[in-house]
Short mmCIF file of C-alpha atoms in Angstrom, two decimals:
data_model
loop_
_atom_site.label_atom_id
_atom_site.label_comp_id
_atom_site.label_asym_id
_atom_site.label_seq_id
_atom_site.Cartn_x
_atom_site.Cartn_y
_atom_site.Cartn_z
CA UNK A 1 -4.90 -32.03 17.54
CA UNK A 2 -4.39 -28.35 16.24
CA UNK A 3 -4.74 -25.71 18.76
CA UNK A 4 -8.04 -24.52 16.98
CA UNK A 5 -9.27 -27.90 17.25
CA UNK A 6 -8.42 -28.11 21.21
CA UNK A 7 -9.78 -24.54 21.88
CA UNK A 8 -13.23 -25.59 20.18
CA UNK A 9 -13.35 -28.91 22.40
CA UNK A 10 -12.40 -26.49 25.43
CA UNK A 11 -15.38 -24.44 24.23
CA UNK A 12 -17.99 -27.24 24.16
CA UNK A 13 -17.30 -28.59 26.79
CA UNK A 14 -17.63 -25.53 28.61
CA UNK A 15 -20.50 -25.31 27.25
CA UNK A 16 -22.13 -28.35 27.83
CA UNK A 17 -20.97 -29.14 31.46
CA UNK A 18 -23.19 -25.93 32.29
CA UNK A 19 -25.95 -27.19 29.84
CA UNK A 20 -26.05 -24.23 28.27
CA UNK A 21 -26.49 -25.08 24.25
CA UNK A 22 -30.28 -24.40 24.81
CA UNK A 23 -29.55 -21.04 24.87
CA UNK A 24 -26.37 -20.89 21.99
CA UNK A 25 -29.15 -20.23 19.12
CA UNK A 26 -27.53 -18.62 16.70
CA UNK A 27 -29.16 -15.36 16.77
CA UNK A 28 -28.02 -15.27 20.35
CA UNK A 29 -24.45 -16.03 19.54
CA UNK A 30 -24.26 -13.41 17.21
CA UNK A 31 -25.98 -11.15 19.86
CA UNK A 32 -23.26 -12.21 22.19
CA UNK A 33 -20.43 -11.44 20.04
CA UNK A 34 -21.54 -7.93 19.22
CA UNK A 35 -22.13 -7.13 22.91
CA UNK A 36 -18.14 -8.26 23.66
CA UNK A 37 -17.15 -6.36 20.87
CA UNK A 38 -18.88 -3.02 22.42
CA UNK A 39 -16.96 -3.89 25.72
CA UNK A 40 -13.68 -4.22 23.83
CA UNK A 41 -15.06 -0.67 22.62
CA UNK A 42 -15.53 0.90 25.49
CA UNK A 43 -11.99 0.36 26.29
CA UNK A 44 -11.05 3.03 23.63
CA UNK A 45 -14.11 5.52 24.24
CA UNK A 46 -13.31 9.13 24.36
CA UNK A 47 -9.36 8.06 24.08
CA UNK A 48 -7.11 9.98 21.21
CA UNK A 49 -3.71 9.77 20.36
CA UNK A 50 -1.16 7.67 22.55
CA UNK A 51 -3.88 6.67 24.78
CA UNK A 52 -5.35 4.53 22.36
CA UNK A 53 -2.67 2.16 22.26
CA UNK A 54 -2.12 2.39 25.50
CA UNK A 55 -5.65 0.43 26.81
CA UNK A 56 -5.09 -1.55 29.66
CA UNK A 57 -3.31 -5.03 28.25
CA UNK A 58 -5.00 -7.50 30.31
CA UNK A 59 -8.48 -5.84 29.65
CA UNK A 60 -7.78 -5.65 25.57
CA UNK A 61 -7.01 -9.36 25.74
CA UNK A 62 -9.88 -10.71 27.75
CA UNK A 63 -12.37 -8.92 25.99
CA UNK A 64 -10.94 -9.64 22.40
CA UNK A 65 -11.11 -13.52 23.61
CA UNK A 66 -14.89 -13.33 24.74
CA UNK A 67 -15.21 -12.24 20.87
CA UNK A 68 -13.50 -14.63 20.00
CA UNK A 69 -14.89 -16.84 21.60
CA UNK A 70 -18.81 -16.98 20.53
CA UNK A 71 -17.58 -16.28 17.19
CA UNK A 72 -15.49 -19.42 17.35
CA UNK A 73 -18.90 -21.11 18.73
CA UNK A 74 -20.91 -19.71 15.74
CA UNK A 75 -18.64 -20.41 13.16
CA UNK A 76 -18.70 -24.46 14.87
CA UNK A 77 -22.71 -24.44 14.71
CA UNK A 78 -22.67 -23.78 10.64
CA UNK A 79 -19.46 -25.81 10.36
CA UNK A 80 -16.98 -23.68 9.01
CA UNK A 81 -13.85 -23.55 8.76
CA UNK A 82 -12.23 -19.80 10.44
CA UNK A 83 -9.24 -19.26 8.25
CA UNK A 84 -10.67 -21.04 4.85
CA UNK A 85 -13.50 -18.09 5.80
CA UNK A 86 -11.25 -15.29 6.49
CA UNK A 87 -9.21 -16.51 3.33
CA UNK A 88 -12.68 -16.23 0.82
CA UNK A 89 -12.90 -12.90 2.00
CA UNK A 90 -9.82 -11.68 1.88
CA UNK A 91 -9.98 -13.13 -2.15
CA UNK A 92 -13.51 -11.33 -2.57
CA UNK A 93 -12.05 -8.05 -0.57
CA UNK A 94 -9.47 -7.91 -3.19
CA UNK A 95 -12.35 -7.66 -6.40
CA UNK A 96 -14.04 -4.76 -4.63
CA UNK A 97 -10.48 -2.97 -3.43
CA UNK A 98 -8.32 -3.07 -6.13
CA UNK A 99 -5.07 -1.83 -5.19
CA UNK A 100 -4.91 0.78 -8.00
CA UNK A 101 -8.13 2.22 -6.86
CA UNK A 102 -7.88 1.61 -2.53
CA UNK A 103 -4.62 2.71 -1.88
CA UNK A 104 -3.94 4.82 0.93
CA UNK A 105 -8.11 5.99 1.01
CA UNK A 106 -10.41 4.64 3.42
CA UNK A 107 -13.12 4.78 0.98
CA UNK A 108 -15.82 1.98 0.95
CA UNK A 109 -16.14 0.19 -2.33
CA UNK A 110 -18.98 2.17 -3.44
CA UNK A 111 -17.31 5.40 -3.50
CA UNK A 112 -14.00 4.63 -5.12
CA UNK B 1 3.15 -22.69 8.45
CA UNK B 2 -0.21 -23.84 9.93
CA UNK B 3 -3.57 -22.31 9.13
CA UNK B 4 -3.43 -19.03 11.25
CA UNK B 5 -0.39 -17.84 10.38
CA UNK B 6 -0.96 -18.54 6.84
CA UNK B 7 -4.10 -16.66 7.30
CA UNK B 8 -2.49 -13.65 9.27
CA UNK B 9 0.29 -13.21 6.57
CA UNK B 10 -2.92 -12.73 4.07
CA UNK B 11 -4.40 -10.32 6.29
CA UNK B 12 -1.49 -7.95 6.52
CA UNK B 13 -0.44 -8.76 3.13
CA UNK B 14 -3.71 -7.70 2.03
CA UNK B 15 -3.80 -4.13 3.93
CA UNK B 16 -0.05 -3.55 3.43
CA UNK B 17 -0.66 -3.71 -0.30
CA UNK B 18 -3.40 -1.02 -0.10
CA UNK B 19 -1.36 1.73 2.34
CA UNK B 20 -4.20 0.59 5.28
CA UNK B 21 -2.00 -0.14 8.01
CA UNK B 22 -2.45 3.66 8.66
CA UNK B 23 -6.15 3.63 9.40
CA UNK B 24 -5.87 0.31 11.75
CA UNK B 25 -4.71 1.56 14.90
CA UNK B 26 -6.59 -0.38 17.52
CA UNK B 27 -9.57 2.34 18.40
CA UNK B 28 -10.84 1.61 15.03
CA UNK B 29 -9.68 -1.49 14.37
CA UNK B 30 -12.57 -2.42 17.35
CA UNK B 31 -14.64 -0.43 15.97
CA UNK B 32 -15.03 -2.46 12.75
CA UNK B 33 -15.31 -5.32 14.76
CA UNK B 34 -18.41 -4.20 16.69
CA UNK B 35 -19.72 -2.97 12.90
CA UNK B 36 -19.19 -6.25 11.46
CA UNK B 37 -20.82 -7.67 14.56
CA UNK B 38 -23.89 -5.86 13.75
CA UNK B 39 -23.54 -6.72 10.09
CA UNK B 40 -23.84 -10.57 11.33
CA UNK B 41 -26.91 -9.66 13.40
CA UNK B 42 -28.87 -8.13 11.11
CA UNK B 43 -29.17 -11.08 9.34
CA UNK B 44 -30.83 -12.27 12.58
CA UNK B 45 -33.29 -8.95 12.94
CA UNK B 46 -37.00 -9.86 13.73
CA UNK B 47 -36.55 -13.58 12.83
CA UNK B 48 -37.82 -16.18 15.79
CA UNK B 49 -38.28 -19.83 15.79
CA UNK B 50 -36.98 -21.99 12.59
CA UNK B 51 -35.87 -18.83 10.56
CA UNK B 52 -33.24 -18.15 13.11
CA UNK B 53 -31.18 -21.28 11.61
CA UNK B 54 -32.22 -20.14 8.31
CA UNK B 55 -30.49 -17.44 6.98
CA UNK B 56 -28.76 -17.27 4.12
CA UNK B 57 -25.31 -19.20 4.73
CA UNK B 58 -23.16 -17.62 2.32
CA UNK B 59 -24.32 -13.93 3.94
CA UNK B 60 -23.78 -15.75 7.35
CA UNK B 61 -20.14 -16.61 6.63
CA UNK B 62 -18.98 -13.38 5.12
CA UNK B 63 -19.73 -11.66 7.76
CA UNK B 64 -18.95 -13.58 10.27
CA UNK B 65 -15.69 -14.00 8.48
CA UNK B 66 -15.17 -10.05 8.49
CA UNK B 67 -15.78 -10.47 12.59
CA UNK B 68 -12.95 -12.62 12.25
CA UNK B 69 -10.52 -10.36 10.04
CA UNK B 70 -10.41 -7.49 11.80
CA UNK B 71 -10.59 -9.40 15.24
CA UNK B 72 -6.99 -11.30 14.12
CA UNK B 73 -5.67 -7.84 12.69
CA UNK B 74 -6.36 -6.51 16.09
CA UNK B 75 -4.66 -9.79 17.98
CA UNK B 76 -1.77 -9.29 15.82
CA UNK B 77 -1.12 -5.93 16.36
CA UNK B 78 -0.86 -6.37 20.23
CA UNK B 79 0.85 -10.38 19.94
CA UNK B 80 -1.55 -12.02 21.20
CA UNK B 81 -2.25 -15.71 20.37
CA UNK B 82 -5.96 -16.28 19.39
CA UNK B 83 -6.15 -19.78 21.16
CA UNK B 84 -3.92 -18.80 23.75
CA UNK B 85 -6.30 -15.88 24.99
CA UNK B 86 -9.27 -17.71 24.32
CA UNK B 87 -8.02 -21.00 26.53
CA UNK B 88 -7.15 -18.67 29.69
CA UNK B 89 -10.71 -16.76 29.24
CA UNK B 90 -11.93 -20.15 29.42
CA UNK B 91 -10.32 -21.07 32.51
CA UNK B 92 -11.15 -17.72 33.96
CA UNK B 93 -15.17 -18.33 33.20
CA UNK B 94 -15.08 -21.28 34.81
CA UNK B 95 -14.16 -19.67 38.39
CA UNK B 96 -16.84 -16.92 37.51
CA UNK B 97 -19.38 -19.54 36.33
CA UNK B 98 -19.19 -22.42 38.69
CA UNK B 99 -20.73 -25.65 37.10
CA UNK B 100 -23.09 -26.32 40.29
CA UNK B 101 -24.58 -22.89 40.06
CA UNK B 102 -24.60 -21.81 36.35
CA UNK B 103 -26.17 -25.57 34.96
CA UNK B 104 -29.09 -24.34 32.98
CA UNK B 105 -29.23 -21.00 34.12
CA UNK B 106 -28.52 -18.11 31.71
CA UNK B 107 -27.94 -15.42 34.65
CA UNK B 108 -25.01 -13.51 34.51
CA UNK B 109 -22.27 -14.48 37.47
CA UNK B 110 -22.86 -11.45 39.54
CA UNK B 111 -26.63 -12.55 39.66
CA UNK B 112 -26.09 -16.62 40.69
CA UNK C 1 -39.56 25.43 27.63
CA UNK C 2 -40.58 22.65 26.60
CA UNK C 3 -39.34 19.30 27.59
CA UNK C 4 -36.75 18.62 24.74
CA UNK C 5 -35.22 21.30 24.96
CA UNK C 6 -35.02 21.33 29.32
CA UNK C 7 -33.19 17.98 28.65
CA UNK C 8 -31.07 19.17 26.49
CA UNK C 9 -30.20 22.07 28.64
CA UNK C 10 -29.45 19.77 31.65
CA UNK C 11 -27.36 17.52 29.53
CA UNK C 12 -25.28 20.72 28.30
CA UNK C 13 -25.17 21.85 31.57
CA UNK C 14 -24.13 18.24 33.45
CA UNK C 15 -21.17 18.05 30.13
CA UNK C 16 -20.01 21.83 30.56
CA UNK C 17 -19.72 21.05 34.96
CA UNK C 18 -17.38 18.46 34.17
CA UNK C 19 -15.44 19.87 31.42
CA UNK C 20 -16.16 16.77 28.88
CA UNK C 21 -16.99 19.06 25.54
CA UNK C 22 -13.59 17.80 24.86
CA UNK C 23 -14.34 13.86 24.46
CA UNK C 24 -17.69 14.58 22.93
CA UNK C 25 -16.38 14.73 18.95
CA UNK C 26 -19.32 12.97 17.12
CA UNK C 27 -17.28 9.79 16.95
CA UNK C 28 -17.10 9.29 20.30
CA UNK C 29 -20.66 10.03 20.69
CA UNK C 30 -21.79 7.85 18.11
CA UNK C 31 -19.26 5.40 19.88
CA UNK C 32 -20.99 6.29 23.11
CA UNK C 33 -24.44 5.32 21.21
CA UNK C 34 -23.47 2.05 20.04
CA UNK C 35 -21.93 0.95 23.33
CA UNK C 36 -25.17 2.12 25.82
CA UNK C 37 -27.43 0.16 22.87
CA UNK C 38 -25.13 -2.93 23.74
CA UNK C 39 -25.78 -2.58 27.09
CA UNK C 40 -29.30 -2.27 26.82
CA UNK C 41 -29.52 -5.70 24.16
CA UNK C 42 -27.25 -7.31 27.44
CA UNK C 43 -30.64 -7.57 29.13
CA UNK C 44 -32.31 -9.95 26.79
CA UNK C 45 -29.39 -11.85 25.58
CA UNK C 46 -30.31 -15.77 25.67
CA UNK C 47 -33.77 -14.76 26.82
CA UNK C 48 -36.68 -16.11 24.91
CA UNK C 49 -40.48 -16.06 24.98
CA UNK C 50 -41.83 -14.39 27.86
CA UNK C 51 -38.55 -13.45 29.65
CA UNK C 52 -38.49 -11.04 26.93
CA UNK C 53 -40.68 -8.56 27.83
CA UNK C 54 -40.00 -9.18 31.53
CA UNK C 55 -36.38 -7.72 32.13
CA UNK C 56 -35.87 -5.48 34.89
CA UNK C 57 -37.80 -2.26 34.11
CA UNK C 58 -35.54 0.12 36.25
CA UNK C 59 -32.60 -1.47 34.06
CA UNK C 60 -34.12 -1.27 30.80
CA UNK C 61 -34.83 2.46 31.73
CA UNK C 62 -31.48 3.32 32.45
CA UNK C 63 -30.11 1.97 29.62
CA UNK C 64 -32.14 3.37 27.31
CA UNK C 65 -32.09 6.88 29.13
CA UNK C 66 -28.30 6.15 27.93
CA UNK C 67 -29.16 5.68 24.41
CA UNK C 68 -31.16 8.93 24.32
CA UNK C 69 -28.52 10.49 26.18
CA UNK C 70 -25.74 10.61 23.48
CA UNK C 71 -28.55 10.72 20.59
CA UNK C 72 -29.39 14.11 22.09
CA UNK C 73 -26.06 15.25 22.28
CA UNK C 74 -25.03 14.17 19.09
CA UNK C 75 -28.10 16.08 17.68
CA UNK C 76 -27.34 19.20 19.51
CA UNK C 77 -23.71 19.17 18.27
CA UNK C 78 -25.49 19.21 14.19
CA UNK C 79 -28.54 21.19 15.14
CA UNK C 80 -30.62 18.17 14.18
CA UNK C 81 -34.06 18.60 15.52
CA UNK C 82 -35.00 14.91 16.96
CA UNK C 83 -38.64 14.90 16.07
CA UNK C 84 -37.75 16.49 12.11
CA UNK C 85 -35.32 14.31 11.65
CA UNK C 86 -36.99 11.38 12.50
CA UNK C 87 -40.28 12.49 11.15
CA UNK C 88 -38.16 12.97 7.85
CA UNK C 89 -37.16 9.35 8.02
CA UNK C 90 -40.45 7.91 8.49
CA UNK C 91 -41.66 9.88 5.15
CA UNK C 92 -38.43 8.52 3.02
CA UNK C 93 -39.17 4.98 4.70
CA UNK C 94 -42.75 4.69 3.47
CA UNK C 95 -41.35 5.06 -0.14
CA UNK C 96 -39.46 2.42 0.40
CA UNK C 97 -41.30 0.34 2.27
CA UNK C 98 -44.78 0.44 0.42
CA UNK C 99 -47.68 -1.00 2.23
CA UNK C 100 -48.68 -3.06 -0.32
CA UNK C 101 -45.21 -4.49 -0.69
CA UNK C 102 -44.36 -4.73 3.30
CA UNK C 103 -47.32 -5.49 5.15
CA UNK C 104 -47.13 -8.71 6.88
CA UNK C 105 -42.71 -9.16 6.30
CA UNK C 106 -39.95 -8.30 8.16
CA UNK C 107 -37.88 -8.62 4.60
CA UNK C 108 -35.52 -5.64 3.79
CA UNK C 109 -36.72 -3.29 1.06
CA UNK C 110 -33.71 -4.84 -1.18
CA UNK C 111 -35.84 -8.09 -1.27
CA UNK C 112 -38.72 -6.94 -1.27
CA UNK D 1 -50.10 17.85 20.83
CA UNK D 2 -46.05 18.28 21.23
CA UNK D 3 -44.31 17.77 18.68
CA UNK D 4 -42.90 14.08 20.73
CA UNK D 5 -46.62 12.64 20.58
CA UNK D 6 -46.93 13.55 16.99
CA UNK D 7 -43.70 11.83 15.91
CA UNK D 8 -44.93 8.80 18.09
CA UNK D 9 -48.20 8.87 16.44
CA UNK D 10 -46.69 9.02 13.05
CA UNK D 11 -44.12 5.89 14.24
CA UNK D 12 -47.01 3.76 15.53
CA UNK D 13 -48.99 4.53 12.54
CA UNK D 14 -46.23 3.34 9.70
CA UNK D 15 -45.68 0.26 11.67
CA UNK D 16 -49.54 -0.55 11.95
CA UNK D 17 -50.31 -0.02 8.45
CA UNK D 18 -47.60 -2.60 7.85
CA UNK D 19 -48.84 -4.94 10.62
CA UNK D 20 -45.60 -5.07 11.96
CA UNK D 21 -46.38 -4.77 15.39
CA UNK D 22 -45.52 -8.96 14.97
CA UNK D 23 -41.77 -8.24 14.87
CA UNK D 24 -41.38 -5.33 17.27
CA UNK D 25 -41.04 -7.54 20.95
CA UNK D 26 -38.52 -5.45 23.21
CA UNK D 27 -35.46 -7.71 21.99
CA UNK D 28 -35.97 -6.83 18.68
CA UNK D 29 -36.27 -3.21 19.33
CA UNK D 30 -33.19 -2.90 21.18
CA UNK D 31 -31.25 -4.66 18.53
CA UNK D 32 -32.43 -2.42 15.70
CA UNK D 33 -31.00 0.55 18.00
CA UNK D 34 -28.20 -1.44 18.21
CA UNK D 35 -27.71 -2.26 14.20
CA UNK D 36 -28.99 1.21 13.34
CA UNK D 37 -26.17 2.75 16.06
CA UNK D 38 -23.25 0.76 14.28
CA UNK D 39 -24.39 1.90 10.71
CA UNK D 40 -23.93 5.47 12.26
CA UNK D 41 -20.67 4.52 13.78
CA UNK D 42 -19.54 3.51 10.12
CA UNK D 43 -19.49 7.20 8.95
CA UNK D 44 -16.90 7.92 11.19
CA UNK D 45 -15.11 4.37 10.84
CA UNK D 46 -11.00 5.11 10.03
CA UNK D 47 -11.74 8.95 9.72
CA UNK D 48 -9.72 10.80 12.40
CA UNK D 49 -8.93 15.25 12.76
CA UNK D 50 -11.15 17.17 10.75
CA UNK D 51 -12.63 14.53 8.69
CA UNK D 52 -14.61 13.30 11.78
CA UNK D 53 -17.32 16.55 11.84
CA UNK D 54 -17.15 16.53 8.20
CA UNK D 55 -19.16 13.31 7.20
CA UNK D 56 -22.29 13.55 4.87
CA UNK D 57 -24.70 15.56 7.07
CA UNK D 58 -27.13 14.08 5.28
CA UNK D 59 -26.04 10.24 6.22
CA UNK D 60 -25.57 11.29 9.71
CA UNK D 61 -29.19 12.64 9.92
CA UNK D 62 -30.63 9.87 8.56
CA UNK D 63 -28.92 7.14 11.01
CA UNK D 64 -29.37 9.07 13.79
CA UNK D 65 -33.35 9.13 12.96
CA UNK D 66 -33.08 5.42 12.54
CA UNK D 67 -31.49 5.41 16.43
CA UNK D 68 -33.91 7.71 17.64
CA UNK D 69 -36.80 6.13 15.86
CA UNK D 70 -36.42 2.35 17.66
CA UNK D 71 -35.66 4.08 20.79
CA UNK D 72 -38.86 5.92 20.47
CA UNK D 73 -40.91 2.73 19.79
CA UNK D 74 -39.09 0.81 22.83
CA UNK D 75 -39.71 3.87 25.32
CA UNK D 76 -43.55 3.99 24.07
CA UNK D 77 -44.18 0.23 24.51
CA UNK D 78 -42.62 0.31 27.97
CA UNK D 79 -44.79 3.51 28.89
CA UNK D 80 -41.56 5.61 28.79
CA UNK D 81 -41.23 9.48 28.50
CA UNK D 82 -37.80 9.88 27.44
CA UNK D 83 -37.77 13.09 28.55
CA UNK D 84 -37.94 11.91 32.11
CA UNK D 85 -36.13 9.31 31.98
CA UNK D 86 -32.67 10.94 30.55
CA UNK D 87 -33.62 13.72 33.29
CA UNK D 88 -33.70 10.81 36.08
CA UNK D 89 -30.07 9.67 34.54
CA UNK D 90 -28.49 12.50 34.93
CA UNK D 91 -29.10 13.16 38.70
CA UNK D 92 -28.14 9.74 38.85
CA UNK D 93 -24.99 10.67 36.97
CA UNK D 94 -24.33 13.84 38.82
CA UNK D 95 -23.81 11.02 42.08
CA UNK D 96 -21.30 8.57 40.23
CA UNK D 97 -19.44 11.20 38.69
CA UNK D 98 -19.16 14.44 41.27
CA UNK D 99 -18.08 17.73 39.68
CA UNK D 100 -14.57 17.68 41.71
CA UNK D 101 -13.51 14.01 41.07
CA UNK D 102 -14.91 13.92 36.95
CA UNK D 103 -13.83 17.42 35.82
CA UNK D 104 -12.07 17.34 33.07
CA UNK D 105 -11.44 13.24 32.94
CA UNK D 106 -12.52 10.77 30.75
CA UNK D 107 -12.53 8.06 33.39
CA UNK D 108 -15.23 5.71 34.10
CA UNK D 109 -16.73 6.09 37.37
CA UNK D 110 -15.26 2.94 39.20
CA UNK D 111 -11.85 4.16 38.46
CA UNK D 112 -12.33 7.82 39.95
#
């Protein structure tokens, strides 16, 4: 088994030995990922400069994994596949940022 | 290669083409995490009941696959391994979330 | 004075004290924003039905005094009257949410 | 009547005409501040120096009406005056972060 595979098993059974899929609604998982995302945020409020990349390690890495981790849980519910995912975007991504056009500007598509 | 790091080499291929690796530092590389986040959860704004597992799936995995983009971008740019992180989080959880007092209970572990 | 603007004057005054004018660019306060409204959704994550409108009151005050917080300070900083601004909005919203077209849906105007 | 109860009165009037009332439980609410709090955090998303107080002032006044305006409607169903209650935070405030420990630091509270 693939490490994604064994992570996901980890996951559910987490999950399950605390009975806890009644609550794993997807509207609540995607509540629960945006919440760990603003804690990975507050890590970097107010910071500028070399403070930003200097967050405390251990702190970056277990709030990046409780993203992680109810997206990993979402993307299980719907039954899809994370990197064939990330890889249709990154192919769409490329229609609406053409390199000619998105170099070097942060522009959204919209206003190139 | 496996999956991931196919996946990864996409991702940075993808930004390194367009000059982006200067905006990503990792304030705002959270940042577009949390704004994806909310992306994903707007699909889920005011639905209850049945329409919560009806949204549109396509709209569903784009942005749940931008979640996941910036999240890896973020992962690689500090070397961590996804499943690794995710794993220990795991095993963390399970010390702050004891199976005989969080079965069935949504509370968070300072309120068990 | 009225009671906008004694809030705002205490809010000034509690900032200048402590020497923060510094930190408070406008993207860390709409940073600051984003992360208090995370905190506030914390209380009803995985809740349902009537839990809903049953979180604790002194916590959903406090978060939401949060919320305000940086939305005042963020106005200040533009010299955005709060009650214009979002009096504006509601005018601009009712052309694009008719009555006729809205009433009873929580659709989007783009599928409306 | 202030200038607060008008724009409340206008608020609860656009969502009655649209019978909306349906949609707006607390949980809801707080996760419109939420999504309308990240679409103001995307003006400022990869911007950095000078570009940060130079967004469209026009953008920035609308999103921050769409923050204020959910926050309005979650204060009013809970009986809250926001004036008091950001006035109640601060003296709070004032206690975790004392004037000699918090000047001119961007620390959090628990790490004074």
């Amino acid at each position: 088994m693939d490490k994604y595979n064994k992570v996901i098993k980890e996951l559910i059974q987490f999950r399950n030995e605390r009975d806890w899929e009644q609550f794993h609604d997807s509207k609540n998982l995607a509540l629960a990922i945006s919440i760990e995302a603003s804690e990975l945020n507050e890590l970097f409020l107010w910071k500028k400069g070399d403070e930003v990349e200097n967050v405390n390690p251990d702190k970056l890495k277990e709030e990046l994994a409780d993203v992680l981790a109810y997206a990993f849980l979402l993307a299980e519910k719907h039954n899809l596949d994370i990197f064939d995912i990330v890889s249709e975007k990154i192919k769409n991504n490329a229609l609406k940022y053409p390199v000619e056009k998105a170099k070097g500007t942060a522009k959204k598509y919209n206003e190139l």
